[in-house]
mmCIF file of C-alpha atoms in Angstrom:
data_model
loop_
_atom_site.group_PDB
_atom_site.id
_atom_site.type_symbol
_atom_site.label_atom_id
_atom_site.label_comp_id
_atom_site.label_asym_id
_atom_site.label_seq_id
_atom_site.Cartn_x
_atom_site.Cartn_y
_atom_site.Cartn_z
ATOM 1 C CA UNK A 1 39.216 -35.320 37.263
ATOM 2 C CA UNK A 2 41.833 -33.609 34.789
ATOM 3 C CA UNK A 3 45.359 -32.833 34.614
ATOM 4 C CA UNK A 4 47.198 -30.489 32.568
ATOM 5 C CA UNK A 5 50.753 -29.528 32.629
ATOM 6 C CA UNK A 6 52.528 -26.083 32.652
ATOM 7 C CA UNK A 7 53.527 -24.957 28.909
ATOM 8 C CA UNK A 8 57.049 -25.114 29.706
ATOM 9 C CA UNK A 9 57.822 -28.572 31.508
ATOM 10 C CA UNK A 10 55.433 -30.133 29.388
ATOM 11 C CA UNK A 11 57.688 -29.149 26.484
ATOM 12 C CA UNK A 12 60.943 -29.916 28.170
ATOM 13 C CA UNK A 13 59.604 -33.246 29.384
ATOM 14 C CA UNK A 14 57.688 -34.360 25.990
ATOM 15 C CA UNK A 15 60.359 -35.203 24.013
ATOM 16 C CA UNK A 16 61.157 -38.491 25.718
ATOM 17 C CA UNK A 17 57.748 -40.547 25.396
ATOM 18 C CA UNK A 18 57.802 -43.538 22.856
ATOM 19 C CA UNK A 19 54.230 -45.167 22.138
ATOM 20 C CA UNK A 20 52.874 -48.738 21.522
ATOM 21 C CA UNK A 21 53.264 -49.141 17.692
ATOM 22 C CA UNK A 22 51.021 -52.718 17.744
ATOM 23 C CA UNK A 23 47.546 -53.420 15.434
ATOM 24 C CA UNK A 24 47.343 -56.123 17.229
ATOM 25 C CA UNK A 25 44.351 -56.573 20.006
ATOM 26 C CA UNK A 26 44.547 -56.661 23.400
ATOM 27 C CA UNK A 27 41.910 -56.579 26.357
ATOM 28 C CA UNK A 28 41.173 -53.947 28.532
ATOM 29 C CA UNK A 29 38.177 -54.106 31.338
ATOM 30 C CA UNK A 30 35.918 -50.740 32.087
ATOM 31 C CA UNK A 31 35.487 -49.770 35.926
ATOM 32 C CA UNK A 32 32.860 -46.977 36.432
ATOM 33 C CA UNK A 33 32.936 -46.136 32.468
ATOM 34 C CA UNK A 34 36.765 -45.732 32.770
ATOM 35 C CA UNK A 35 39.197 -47.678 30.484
ATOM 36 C CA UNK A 36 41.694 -49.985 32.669
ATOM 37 C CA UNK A 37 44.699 -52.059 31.347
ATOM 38 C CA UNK A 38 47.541 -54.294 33.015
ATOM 39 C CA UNK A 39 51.036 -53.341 32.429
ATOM 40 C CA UNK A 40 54.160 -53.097 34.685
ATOM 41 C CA UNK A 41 56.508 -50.621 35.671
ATOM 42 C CA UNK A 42 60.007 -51.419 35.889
ATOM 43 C CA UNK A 43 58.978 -54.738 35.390
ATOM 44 C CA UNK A 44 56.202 -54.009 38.185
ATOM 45 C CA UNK A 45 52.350 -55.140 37.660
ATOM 46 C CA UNK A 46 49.990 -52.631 38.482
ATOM 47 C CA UNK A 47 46.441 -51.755 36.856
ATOM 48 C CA UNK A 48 46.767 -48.489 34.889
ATOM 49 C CA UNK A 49 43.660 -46.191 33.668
ATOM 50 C CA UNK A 50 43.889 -44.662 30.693
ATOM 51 C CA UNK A 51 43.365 -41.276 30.940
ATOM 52 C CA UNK A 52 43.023 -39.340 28.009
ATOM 53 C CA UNK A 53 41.896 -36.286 29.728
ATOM 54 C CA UNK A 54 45.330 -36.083 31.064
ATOM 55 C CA UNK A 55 48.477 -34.648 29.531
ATOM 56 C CA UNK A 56 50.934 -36.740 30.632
ATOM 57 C CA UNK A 57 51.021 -40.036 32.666
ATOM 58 C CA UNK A 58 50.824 -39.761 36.518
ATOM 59 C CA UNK A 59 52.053 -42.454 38.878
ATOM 60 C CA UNK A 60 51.363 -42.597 42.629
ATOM 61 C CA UNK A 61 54.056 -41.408 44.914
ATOM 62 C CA UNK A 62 54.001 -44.486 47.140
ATOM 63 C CA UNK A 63 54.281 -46.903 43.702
ATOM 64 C CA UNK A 64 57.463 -44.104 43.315
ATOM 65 C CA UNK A 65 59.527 -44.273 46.032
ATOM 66 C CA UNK A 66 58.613 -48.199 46.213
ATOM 67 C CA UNK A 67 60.075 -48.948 42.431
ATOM 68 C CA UNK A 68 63.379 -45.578 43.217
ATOM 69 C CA UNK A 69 61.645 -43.799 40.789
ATOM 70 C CA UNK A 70 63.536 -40.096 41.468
ATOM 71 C CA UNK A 71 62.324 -36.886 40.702
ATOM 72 C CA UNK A 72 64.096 -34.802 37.713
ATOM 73 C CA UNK A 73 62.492 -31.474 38.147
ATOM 74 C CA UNK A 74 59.281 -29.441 39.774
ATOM 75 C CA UNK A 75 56.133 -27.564 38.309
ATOM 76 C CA UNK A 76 52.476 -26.907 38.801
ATOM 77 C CA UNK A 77 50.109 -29.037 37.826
ATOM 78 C CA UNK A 78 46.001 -28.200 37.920
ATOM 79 C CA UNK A 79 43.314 -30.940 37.985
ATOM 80 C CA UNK A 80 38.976 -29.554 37.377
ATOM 81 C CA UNK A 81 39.100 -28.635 41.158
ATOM 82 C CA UNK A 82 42.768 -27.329 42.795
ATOM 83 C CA UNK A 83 46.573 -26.394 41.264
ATOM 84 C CA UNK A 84 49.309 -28.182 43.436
ATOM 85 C CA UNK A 85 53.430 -28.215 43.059
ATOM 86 C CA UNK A 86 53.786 -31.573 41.512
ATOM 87 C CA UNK A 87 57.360 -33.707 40.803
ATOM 88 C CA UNK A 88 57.819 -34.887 37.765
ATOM 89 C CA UNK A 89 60.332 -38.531 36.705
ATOM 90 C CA UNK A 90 61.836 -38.830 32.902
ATOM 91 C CA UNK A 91 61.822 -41.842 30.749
ATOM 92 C CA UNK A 92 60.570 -44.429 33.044
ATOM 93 C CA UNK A 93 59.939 -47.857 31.399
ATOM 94 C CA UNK A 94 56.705 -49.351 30.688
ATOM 95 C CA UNK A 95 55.730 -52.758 29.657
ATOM 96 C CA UNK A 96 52.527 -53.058 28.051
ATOM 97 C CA UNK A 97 51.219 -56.083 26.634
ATOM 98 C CA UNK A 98 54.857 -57.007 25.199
ATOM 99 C CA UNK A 99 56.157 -53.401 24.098
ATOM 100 C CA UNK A 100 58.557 -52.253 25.856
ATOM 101 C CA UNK A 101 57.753 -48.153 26.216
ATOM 102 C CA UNK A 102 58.667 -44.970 28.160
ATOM 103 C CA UNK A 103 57.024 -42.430 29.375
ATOM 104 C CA UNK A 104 57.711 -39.341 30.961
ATOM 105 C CA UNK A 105 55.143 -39.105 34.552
ATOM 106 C CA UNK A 106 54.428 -36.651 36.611
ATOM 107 C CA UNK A 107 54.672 -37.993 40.826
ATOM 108 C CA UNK A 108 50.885 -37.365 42.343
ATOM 109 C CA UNK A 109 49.406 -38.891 45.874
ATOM 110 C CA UNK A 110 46.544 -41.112 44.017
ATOM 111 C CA UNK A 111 45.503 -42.409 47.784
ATOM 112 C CA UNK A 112 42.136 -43.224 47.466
ATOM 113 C CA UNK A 113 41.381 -43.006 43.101
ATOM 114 C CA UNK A 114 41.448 -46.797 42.843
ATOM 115 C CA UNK A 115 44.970 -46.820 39.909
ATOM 116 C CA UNK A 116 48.546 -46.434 40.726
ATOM 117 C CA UNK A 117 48.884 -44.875 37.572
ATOM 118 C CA UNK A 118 47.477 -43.217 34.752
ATOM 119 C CA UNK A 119 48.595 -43.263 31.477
ATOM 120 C CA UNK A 120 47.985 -40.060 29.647
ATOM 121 C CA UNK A 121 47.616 -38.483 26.118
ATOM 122 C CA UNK A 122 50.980 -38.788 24.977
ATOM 123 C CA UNK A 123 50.208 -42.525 24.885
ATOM 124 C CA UNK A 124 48.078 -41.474 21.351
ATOM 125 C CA UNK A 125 51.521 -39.678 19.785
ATOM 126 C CA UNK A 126 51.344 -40.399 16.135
ATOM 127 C CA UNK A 127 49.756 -43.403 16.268
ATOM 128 C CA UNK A 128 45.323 -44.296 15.787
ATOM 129 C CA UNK A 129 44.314 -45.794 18.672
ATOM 130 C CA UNK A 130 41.126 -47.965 18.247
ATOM 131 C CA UNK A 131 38.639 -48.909 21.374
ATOM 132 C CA UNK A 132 36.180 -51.632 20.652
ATOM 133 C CA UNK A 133 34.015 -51.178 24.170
ATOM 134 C CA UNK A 134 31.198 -53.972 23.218
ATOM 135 C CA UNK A 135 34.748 -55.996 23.131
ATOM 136 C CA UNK A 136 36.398 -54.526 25.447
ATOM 137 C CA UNK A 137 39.370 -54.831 23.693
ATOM 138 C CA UNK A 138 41.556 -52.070 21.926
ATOM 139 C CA UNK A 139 44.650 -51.654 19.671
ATOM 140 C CA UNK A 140 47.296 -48.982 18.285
ATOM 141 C CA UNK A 141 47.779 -48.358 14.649
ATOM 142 C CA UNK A 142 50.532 -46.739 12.758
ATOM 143 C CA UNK A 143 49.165 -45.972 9.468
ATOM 144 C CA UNK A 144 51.665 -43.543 8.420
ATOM 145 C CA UNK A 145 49.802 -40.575 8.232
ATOM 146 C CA UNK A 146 47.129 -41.689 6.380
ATOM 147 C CA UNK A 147 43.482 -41.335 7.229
ATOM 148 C CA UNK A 148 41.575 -43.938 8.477
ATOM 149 C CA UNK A 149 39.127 -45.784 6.497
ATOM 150 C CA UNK A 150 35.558 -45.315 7.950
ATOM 151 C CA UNK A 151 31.657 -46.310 7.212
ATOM 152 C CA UNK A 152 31.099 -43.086 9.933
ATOM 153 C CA UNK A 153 31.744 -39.469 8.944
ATOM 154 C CA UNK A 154 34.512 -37.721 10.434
ATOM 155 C CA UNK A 155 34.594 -36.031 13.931
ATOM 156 C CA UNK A 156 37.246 -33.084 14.128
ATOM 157 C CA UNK A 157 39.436 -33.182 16.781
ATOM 158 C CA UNK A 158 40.964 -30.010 18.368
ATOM 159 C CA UNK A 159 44.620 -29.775 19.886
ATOM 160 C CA UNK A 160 45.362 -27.989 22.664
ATOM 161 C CA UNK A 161 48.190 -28.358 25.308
ATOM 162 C CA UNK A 162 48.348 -32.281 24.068
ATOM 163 C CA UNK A 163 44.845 -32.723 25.196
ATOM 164 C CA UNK A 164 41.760 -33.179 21.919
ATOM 165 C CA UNK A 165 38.791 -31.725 22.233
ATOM 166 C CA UNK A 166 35.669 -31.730 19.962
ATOM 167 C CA UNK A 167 32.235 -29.633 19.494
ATOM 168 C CA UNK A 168 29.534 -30.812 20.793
ATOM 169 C CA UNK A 169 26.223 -28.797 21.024
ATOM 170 C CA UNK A 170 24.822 -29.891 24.390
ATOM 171 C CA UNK A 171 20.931 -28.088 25.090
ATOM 172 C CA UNK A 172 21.538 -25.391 22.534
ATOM 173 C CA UNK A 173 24.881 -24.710 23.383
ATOM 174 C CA UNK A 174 28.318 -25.333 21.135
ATOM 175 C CA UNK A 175 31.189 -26.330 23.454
ATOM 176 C CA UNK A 176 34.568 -27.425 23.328
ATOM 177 C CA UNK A 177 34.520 -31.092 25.056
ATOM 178 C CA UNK A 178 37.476 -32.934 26.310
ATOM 179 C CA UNK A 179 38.096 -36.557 25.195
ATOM 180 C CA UNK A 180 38.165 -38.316 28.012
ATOM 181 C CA UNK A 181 38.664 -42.220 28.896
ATOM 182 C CA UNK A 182 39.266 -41.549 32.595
ATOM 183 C CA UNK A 183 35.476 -39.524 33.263
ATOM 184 C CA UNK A 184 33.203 -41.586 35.352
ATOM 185 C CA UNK A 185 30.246 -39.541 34.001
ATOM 186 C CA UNK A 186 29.559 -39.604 30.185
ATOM 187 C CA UNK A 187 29.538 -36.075 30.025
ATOM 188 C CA UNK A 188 30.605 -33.214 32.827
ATOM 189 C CA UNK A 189 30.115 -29.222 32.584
ATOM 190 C CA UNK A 190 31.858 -26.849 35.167
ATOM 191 C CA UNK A 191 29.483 -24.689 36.804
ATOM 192 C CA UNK A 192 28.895 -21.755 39.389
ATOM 193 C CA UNK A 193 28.451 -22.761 43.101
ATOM 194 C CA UNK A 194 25.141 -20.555 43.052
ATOM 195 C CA UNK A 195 23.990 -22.233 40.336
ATOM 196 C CA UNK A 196 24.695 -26.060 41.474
ATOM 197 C CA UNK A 197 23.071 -24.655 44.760
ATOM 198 C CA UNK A 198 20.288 -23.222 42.886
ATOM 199 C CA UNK A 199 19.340 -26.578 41.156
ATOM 200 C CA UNK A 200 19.907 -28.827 44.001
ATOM 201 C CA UNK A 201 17.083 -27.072 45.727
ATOM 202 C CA UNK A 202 14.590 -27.281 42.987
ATOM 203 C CA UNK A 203 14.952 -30.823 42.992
ATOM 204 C CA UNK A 204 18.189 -32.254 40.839
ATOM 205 C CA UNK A 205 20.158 -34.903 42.361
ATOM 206 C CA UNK A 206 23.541 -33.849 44.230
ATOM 207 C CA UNK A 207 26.557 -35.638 43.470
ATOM 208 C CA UNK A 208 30.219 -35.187 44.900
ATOM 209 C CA UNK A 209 33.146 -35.859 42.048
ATOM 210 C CA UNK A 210 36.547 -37.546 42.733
ATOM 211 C CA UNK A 211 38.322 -36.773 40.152
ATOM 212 C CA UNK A 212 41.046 -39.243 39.197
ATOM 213 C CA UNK A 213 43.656 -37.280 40.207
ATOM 214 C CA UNK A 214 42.144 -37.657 43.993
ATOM 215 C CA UNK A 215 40.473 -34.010 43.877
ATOM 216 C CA UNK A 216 36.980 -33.775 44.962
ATOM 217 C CA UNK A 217 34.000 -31.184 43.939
ATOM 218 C CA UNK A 218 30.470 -31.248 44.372
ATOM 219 C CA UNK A 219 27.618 -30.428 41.437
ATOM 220 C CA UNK A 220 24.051 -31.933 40.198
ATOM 221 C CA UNK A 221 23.258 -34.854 37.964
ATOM 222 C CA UNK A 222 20.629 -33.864 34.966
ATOM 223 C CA UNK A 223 19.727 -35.362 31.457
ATOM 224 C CA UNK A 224 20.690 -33.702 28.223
ATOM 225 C CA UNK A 225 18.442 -32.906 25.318
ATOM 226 C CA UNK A 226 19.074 -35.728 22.209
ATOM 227 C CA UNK A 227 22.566 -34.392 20.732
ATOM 228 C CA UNK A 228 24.649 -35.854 17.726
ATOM 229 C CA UNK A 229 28.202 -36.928 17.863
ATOM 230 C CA UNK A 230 29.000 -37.904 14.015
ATOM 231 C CA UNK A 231 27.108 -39.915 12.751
ATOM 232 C CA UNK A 232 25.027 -40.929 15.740
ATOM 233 C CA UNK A 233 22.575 -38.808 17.854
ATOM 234 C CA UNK A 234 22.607 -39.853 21.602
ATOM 235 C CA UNK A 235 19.403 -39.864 24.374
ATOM 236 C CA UNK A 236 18.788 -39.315 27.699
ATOM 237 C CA UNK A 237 22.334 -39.056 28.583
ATOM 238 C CA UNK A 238 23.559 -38.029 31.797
ATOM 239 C CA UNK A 239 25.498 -34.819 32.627
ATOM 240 C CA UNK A 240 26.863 -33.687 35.376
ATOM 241 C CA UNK A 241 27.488 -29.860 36.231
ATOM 242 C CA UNK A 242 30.117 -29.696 38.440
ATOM 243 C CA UNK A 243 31.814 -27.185 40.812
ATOM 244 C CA UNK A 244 35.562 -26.155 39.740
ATOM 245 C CA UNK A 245 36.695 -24.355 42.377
ATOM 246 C CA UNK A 246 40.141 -23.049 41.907
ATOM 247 C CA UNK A 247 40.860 -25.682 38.633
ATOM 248 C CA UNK A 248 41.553 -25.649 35.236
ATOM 249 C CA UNK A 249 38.870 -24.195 32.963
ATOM 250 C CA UNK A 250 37.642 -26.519 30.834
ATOM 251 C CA UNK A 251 34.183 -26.225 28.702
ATOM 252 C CA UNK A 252 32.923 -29.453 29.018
ATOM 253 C CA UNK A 253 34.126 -33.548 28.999
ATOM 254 C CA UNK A 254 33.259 -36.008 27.428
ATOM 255 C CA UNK A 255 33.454 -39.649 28.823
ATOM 256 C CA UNK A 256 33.180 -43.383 27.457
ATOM 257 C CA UNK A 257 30.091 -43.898 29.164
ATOM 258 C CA UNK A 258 27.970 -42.641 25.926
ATOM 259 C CA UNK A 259 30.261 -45.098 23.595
ATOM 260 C CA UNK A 260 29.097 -49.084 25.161
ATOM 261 C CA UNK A 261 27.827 -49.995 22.087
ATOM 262 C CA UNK A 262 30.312 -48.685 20.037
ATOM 263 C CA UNK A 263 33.782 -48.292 18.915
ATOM 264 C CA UNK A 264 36.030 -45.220 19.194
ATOM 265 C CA UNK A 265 38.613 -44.278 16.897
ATOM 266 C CA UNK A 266 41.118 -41.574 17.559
ATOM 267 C CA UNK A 267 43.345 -40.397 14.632
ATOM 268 C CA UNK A 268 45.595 -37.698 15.834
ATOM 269 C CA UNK A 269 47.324 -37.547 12.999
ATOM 270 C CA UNK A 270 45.093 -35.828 11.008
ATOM 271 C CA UNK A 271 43.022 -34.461 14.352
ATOM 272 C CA UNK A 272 39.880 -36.883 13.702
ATOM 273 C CA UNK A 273 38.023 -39.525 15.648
ATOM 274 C CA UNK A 274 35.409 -41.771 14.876
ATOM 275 C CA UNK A 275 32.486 -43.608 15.740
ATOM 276 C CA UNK A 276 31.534 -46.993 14.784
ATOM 277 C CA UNK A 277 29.187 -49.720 15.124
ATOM 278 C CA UNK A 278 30.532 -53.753 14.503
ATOM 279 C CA UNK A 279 27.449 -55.877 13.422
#
């Protein structure tokens, strides 16, 4: 489901990344809860996701070696479920609705996720990004370091490793949750194998996760308790507990699936998102 990136490339490979600067509006369509948008690299269409749960932007290594897209160095990279050596490509060019953009991408076989690429976090440096999902339609905002201006209370935001995070408290329990457009499920917890086992046999639903990264893992669908995100408190929502394997650790993510009816702000700047409704 996740990617992260290895301290030390990411910072050697971070520098050269240059964002959409835009307010104005542009469409995006949602597959499975995930956020999808039409751009081209090196002048190539292709559907991207948008992948905030991810670091960096991936591309496929066929859509690679089809556009000459060479490798500049190596590292590790580790998804929710398995660590593999991964290539990684500087400063490749991006179109995206009529910016002109780089990004930095790590090379990944996405045989079989549905997207040739996916456009990661560093898509949200210094800039508000806005996602109207009733709409389906989203912009980029420069405001200069200033907050934004909100009806809704503030939700912190928490930085880690380029990825944001935020507290949620999920059946009793406080946890650090991912922000994450790319999740199919509107929110995911890892969990042990004895336990998914455990639950599977007293009656929960079985599920088996590919991530968007192609990894696969297997866990149990249940409902969570009502919980509040902001200004909002949310019902019946889905969670699934998943197995991690040999992945990154993360405490929980959370997905656009909860969000349908509303719009999402994300303010890295000042390490805040929001949540709105549009009458």
């Amino acid at each position: 489901m996740k990617y992260f990136l290895p301290c030390l490339s990411f910072f050697v490979l971070y520098g050269c990344v240059t964002v959409p600067k835009t307010s104005v509006w542009f469409p995006f369509e949602m597959y499975n809860n995930q956020v999808v948008v039409d751009i081209a690299v090196k002048g190539h269409p292709v559907k991207a996701l948008i992948d905030t749960g991810a670091s960096m932007t991936v591309i496929d290594k066929k859509l690679a070696v089809f556009l000459n897209i060479k490798s500049d160095l190596s590292g590790h990279t580790s998804t929710i479920a398995s660590s593999d050596k991964t290539d990684f490509a500087v400063g490749v060019p991006f179109s995206f609705y009529g910016e002109d953009i780089k990004h930095n991408v790590a090379i990944r076989n996405l045989s079989g996720v549905g997207w040739k690429v996916l456009l990661g976090s560093s898509l949200l440096k210094g800039v508000v990004v806005e996602f109207d999902f009733p709409g389906r339609r989203m912009r980029f905002h420069d405001l200069g370091g200033k907050r934004h201006q909100s009806p809704t209370k503030p939700i912190k935001l928490i930085k880690n490793n380029s990825l944001y995070y935020t507290i949620l408290n999920i059946d009793g329990i406080p946890r650090k949750f991912l922000i994450d457009t790319g999740a199919v499920f509107p929110l995911a917890v890892p969990s042990s194998r004895a336990e998914i086992e455990k639950n599977i046999s007293d009656g929960k639903s079985s599920i088996k996760i590919m991530g968007a990264h192609n990894e696969e893992t297997e866990g149990y669908i249940d409902v969570a308790n009502p919980f509040a995100i902001g200004s909002y408190t949310f019902s019946k929502a889905k969670i699934a507990y998943y197995d991690r394997k040999s992945g990154a650790y993360i405490e929980g993510i959370l997905g656009m699936g909860l969000f349908k009816s509303l719009t999402l702000i994300i303010d890295v700047q000042n390490n805040e998102m929001y949540l709105e409704a549009y009458e």
